PDB file of C-alpha atoms in Angstrom:
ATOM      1  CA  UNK T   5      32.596  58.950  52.652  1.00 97.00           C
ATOM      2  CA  UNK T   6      29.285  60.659  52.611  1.00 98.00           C
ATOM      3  CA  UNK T   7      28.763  61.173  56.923  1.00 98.00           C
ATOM      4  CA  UNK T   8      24.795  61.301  57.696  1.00 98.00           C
ATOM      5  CA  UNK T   9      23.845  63.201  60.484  1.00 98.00           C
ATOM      6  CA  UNK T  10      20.534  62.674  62.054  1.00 98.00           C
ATOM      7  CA  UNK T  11      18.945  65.427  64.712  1.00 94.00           C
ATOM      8  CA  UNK T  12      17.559  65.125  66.835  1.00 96.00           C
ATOM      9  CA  UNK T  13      19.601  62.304  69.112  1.00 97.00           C
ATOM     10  CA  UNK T  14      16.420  61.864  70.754  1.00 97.00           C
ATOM     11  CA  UNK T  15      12.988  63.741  70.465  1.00 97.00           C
ATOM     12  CA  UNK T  16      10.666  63.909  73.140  1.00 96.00           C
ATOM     13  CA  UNK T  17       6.609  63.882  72.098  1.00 95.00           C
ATOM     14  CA  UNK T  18       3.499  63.156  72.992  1.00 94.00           C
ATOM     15  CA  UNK T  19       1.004  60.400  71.559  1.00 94.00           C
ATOM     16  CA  UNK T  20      -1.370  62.275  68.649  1.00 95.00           C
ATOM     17  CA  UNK T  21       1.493  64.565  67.602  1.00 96.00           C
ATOM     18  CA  UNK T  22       3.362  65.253  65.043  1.00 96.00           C
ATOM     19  CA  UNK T  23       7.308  64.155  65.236  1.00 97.00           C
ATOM     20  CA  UNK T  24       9.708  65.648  62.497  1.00 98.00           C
ATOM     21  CA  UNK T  25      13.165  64.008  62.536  1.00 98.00           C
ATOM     22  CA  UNK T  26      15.673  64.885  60.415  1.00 98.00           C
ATOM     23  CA  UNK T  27      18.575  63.938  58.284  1.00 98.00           C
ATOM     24  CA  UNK T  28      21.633  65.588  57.154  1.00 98.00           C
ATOM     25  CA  UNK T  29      24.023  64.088  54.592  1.00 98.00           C
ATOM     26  CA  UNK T  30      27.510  65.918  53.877  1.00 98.00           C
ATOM     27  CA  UNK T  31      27.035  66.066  50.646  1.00 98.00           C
ATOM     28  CA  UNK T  32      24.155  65.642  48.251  1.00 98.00           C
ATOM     29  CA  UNK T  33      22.799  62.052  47.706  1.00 98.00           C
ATOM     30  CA  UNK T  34      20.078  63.333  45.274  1.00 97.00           C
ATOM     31  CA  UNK T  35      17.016  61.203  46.894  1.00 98.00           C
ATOM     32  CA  UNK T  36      18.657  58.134  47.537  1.00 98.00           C
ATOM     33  CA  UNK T  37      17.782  57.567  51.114  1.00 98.00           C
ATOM     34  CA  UNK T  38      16.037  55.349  53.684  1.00 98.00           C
ATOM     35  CA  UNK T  39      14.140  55.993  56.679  1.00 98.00           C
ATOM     36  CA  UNK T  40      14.183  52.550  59.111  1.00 98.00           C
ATOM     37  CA  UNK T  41      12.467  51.813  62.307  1.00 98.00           C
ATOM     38  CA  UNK T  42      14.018  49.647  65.197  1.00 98.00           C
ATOM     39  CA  UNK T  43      11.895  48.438  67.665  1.00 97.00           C
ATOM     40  CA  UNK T  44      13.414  47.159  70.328  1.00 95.00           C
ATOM     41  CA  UNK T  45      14.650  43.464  70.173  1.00 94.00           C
ATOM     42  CA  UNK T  46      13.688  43.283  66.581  1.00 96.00           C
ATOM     43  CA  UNK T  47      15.268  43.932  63.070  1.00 97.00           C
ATOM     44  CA  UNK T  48      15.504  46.726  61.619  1.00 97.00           C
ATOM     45  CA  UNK T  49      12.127  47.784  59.294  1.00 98.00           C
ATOM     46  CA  UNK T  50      12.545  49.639  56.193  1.00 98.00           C
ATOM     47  CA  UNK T  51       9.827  52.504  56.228  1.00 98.00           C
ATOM     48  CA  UNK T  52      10.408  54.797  53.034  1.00 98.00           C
ATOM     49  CA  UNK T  53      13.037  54.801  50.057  1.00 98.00           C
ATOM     50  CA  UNK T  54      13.469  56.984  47.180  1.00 97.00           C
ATOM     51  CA  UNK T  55      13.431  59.401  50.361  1.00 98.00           C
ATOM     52  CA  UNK T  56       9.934  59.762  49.829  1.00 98.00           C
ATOM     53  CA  UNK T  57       8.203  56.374  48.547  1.00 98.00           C
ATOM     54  CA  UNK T  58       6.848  54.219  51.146  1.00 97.00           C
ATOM     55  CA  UNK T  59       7.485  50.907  51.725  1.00 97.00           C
ATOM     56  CA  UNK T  60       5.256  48.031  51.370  1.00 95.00           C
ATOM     57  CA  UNK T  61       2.701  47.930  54.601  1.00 96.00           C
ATOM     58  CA  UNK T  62       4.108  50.847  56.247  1.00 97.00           C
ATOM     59  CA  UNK T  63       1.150  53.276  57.136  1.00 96.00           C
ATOM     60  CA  UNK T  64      -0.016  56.554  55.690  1.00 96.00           C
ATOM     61  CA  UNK T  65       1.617  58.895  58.708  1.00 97.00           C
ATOM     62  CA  UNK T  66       5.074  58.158  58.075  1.00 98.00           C
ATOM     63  CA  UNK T  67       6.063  60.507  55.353  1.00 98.00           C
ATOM     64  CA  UNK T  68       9.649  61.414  53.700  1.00 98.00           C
ATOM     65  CA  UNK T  69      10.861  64.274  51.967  1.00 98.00           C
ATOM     66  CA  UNK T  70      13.782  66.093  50.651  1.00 98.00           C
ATOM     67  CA  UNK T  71      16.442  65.775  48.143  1.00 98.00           C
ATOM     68  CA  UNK T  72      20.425  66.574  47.762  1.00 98.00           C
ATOM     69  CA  UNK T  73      21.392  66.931  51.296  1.00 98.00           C
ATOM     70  CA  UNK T  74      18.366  67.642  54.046  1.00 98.00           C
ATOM     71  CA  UNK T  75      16.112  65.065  54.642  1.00 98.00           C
ATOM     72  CA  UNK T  76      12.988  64.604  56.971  1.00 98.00           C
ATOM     73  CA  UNK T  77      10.797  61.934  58.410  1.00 98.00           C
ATOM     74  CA  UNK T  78       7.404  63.158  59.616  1.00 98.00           C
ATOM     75  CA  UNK T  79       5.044  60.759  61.776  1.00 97.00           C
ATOM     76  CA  UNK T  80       2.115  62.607  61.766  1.00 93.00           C
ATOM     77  CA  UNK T  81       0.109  61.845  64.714  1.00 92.00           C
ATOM     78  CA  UNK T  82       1.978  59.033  66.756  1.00 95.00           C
ATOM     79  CA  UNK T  83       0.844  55.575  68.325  1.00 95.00           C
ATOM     80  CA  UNK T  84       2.531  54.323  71.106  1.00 94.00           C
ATOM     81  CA  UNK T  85       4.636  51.758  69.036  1.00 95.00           C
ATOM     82  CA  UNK T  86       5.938  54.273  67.110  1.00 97.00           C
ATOM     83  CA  UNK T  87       8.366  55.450  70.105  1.00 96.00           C
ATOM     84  CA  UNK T  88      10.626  53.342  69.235  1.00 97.00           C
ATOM     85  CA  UNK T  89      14.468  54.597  66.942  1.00 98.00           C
ATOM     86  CA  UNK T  90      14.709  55.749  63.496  1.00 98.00           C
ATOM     87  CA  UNK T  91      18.088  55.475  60.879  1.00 98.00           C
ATOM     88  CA  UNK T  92      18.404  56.967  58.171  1.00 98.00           C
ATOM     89  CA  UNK T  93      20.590  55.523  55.079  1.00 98.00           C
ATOM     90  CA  UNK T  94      22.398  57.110  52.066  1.00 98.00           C
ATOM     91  CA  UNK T  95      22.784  54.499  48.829  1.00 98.00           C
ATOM     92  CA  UNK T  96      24.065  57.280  46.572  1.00 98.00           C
ATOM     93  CA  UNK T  97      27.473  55.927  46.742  1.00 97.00           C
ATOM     94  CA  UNK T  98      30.002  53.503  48.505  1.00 97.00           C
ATOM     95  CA  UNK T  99      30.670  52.823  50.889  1.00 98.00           C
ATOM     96  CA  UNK T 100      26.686  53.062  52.086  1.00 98.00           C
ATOM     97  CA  UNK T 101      26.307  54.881  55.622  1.00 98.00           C
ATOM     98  CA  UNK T 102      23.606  55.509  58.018  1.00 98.00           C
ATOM     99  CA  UNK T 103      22.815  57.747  60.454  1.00 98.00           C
ATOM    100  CA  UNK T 104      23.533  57.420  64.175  1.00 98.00           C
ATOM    101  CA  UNK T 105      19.623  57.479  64.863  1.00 98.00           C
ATOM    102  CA  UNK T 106      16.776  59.523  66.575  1.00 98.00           C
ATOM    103  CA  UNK T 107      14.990  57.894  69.706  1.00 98.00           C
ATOM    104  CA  UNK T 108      12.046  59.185  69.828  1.00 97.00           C
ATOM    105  CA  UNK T 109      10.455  58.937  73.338  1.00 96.00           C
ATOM    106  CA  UNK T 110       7.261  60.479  75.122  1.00 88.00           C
TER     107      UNK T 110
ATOM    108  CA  UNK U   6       8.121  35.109  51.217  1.00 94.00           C
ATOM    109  CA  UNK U   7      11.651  35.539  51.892  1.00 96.00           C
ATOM    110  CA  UNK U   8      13.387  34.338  54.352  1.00 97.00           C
ATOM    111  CA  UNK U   9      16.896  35.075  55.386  1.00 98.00           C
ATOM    112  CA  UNK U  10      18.763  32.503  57.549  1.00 97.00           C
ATOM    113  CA  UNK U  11      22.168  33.630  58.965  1.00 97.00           C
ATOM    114  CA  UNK U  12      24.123  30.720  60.593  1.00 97.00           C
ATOM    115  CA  UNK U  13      28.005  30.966  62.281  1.00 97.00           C
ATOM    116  CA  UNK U  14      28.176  33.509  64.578  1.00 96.00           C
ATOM    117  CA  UNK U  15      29.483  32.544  68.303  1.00 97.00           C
ATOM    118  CA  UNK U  16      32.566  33.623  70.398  1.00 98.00           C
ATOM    119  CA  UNK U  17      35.729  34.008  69.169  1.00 98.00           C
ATOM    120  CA  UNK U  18      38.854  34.868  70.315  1.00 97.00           C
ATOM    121  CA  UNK U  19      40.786  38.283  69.277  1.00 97.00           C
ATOM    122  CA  UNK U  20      42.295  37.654  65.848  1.00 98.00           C
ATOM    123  CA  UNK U  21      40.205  34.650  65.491  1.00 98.00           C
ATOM    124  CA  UNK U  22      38.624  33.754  62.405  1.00 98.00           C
ATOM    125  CA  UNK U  23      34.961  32.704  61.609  1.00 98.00           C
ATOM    126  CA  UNK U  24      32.727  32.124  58.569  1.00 98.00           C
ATOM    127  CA  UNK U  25      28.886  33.141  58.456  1.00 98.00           C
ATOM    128  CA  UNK U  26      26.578  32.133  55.918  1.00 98.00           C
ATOM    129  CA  UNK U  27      23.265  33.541  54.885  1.00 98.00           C
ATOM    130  CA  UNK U  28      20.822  31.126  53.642  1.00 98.00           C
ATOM    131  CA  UNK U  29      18.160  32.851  51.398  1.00 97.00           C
ATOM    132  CA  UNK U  30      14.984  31.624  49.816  1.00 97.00           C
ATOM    133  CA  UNK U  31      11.781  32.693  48.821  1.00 96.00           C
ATOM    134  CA  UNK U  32      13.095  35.065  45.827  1.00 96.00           C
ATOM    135  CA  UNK U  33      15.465  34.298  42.828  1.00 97.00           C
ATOM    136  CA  UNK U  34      19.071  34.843  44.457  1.00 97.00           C
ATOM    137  CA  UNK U  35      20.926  35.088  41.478  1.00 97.00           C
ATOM    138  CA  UNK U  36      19.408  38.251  40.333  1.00 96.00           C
ATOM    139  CA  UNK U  37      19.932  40.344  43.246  1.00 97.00           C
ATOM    140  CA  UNK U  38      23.274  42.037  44.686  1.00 98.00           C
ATOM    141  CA  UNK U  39      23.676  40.783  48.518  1.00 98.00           C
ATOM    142  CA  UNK U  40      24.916  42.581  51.388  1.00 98.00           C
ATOM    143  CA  UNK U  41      25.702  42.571  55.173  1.00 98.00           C
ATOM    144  CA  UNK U  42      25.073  44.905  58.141  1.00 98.00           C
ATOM    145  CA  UNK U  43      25.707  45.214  61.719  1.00 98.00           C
ATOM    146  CA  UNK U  44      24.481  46.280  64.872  1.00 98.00           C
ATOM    147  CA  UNK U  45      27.167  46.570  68.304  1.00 98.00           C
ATOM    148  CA  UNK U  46      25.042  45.779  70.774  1.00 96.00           C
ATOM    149  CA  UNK U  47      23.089  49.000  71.750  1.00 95.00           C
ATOM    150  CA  UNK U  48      24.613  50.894  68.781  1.00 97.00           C
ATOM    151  CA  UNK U  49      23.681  52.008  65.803  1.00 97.00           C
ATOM    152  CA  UNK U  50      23.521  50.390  62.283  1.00 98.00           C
ATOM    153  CA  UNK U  51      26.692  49.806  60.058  1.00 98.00           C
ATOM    154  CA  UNK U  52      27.031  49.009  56.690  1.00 98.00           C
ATOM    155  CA  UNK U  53      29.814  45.805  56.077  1.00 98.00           C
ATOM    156  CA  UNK U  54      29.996  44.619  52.874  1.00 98.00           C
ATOM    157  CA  UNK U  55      27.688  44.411  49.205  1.00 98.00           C
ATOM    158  CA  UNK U  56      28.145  41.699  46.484  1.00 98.00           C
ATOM    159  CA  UNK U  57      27.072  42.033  42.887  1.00 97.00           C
ATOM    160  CA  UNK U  58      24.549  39.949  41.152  1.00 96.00           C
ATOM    161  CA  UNK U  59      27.565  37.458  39.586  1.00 94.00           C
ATOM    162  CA  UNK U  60      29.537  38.298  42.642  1.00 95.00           C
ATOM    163  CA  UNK U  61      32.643  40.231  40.616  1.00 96.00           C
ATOM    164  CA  UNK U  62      31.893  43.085  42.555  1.00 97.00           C
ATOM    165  CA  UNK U  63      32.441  43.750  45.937  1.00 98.00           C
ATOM    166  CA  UNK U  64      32.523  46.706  48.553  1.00 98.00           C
ATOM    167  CA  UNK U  65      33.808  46.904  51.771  1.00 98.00           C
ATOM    168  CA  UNK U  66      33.410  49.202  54.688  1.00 98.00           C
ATOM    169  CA  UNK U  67      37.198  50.333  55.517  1.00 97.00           C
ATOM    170  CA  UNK U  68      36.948  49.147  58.985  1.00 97.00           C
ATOM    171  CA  UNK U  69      36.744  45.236  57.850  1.00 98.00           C
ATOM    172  CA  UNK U  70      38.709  45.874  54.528  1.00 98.00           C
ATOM    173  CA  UNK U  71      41.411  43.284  53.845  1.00 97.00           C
ATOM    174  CA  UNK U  72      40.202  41.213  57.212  1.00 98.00           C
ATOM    175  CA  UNK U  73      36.414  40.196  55.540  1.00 98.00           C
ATOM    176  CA  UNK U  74      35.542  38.563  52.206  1.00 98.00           C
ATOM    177  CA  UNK U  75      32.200  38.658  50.899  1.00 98.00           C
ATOM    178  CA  UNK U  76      30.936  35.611  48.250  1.00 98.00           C
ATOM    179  CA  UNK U  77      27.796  34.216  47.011  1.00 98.00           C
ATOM    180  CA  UNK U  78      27.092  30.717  45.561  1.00 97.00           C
ATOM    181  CA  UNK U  79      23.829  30.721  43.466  1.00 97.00           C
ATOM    182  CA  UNK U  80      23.609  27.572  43.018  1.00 97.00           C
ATOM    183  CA  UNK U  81      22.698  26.637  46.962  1.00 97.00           C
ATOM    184  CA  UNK U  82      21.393  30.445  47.610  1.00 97.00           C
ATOM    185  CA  UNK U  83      24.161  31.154  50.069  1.00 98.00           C
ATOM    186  CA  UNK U  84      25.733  34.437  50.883  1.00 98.00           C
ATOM    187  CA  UNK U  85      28.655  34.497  53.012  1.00 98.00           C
ATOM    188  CA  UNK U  86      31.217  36.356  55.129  1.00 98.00           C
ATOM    189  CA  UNK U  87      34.617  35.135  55.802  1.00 98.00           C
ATOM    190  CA  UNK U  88      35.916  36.777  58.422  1.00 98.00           C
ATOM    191  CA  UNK U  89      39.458  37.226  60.058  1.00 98.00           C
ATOM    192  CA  UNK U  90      42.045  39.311  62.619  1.00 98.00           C
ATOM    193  CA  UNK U  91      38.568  39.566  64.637  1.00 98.00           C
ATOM    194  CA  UNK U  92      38.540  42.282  66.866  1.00 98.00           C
ATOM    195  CA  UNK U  93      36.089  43.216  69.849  1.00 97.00           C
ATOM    196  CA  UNK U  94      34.922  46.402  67.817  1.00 97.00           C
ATOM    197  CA  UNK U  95      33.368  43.510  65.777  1.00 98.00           C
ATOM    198  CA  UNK U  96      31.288  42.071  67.899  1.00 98.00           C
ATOM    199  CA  UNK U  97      27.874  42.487  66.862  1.00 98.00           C
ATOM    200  CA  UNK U  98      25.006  40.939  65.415  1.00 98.00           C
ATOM    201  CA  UNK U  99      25.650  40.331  61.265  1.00 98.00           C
ATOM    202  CA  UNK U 100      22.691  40.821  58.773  1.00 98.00           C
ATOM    203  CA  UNK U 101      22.024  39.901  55.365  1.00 97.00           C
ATOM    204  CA  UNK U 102      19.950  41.673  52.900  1.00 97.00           C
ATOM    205  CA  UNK U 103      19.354  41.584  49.370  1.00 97.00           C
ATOM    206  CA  UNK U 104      19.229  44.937  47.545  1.00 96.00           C
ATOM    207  CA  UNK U 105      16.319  47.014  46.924  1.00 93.00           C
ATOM    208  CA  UNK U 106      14.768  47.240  43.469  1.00 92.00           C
ATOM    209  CA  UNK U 107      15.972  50.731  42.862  1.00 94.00           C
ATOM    210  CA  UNK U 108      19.002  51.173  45.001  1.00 95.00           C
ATOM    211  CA  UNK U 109      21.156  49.332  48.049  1.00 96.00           C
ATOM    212  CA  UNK U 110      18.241  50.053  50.456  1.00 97.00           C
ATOM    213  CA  UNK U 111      17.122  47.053  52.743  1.00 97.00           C
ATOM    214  CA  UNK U 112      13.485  45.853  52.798  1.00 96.00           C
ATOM    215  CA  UNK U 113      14.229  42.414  54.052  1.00 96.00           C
ATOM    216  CA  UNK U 114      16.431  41.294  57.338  1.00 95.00           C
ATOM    217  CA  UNK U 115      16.947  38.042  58.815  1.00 90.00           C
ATOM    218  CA  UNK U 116      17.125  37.884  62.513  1.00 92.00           C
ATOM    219  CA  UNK U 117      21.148  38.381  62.264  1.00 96.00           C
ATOM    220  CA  UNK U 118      23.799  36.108  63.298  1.00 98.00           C
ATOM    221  CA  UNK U 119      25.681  37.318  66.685  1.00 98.00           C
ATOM    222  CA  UNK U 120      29.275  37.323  66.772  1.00 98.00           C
ATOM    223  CA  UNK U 121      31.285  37.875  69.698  1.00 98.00           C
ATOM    224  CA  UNK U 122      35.046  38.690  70.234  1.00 98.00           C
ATOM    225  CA  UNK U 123      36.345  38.376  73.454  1.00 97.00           C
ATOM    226  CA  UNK U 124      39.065  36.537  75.257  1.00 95.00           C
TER     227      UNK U 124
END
């Protein structure tokens, strides 16, 4: 089973900055991973696949990168709904996992 | 636009049995591989179980293994989840999602069926 490891648990920033949340996968998934948001009471909301290709709708300052096993989600300048919790996902191979999530609070 | 319409959840005893069904629309069922995730309540996200297009594939996370069956029926659009020796560790809401177009990546939830084992 391919364990993802996200880090920070939580991640505490201010509005206008930059948040950089990462993802650690225990062995190399190439660049198949997803970045979610949760807000809370609602459904999860896929934000970027391919580790780097944003999804439909989802706004210029969330931005994926990496490949094999480190991964990273930067919000670039955050709005107050983006303090919310972010999963990451691995589809390289069964059984899929995700991360246990970063909170990110202000 | 898609829609994805989970039905069955409710309370159930331990080692109960129940059935959830995912009614889809808005996209052509039959061409995409299905799948279902969970959320514990306050927890994170887990993976369940994936369905092929044709349904003669299936995957299983090894904590429901040999207690849930995934199937599909293309003809009515359902997905569903059989589900049985329900413990409390299973209570959670249940999601269904269609694959992503390049990989088993989730771009569309319904709002989840909630299923809760307790005595």
């Amino acid at each position: 089973e391919t364990v993802m490891t996200q880090s920070p648990t939580t991640l505490s920033v201010s509005p206008g900055e930059r948040a950089t949340l990462s993802c650690r996968a225990s062995q190399s998934i190439s660049t198949n991973l997803a970045w979610y948001q949760q807000k809370p009471g609602q459904v999860p909301r896929l934000l970027i696949y391919g580790a780097s290709t944003g999804a439909t709708g989802i706004p210029a300052r969330f931005r994926g990168s990496g490949s094999g096993t480190e991964f990273t989600l930067t919000i670039s300048s955050l709005q107050s709904e983006d303090f919310v919790v972010y999963y990451c996902q691995q589809y390289y191979n069964w059984p899929l996992t995700f991360g246990g999530g970063t909170k990110v609070e202000i | 636009e898609v829609q994805l319409l989970a039905s069955g959840g409710g309370l159930v005893q331990p080692g109960g049995s129940l059935r959830l069904s995912c009614a889809a629309s808005g996209f052509t069922f039959r061409n995409y591989a299905m799948s279902w995730v969970r959320q514990a309540p306050g927890k994170g996200l887990e993976w369940v179980s994936s369905i092929s297009v044709g349904g003669d594939t299936t995957h299983y996370a090894d904590s429901v293994k040999g207690r849930f069956t995934i199937s599909r029926d293309d003809s009515k659009y359902i997905l569903s989840l059989q589900m049985s020796s329900l413990r409390a560790d299973d209570t959670a809401i249940y999601y269904c999602s269609p694959r992503g177009p390049s990989g088993f990546y989730f771009d569309y939830w319904g709002q989840g069926a909630l299923v809760t084992v307790s005595s």
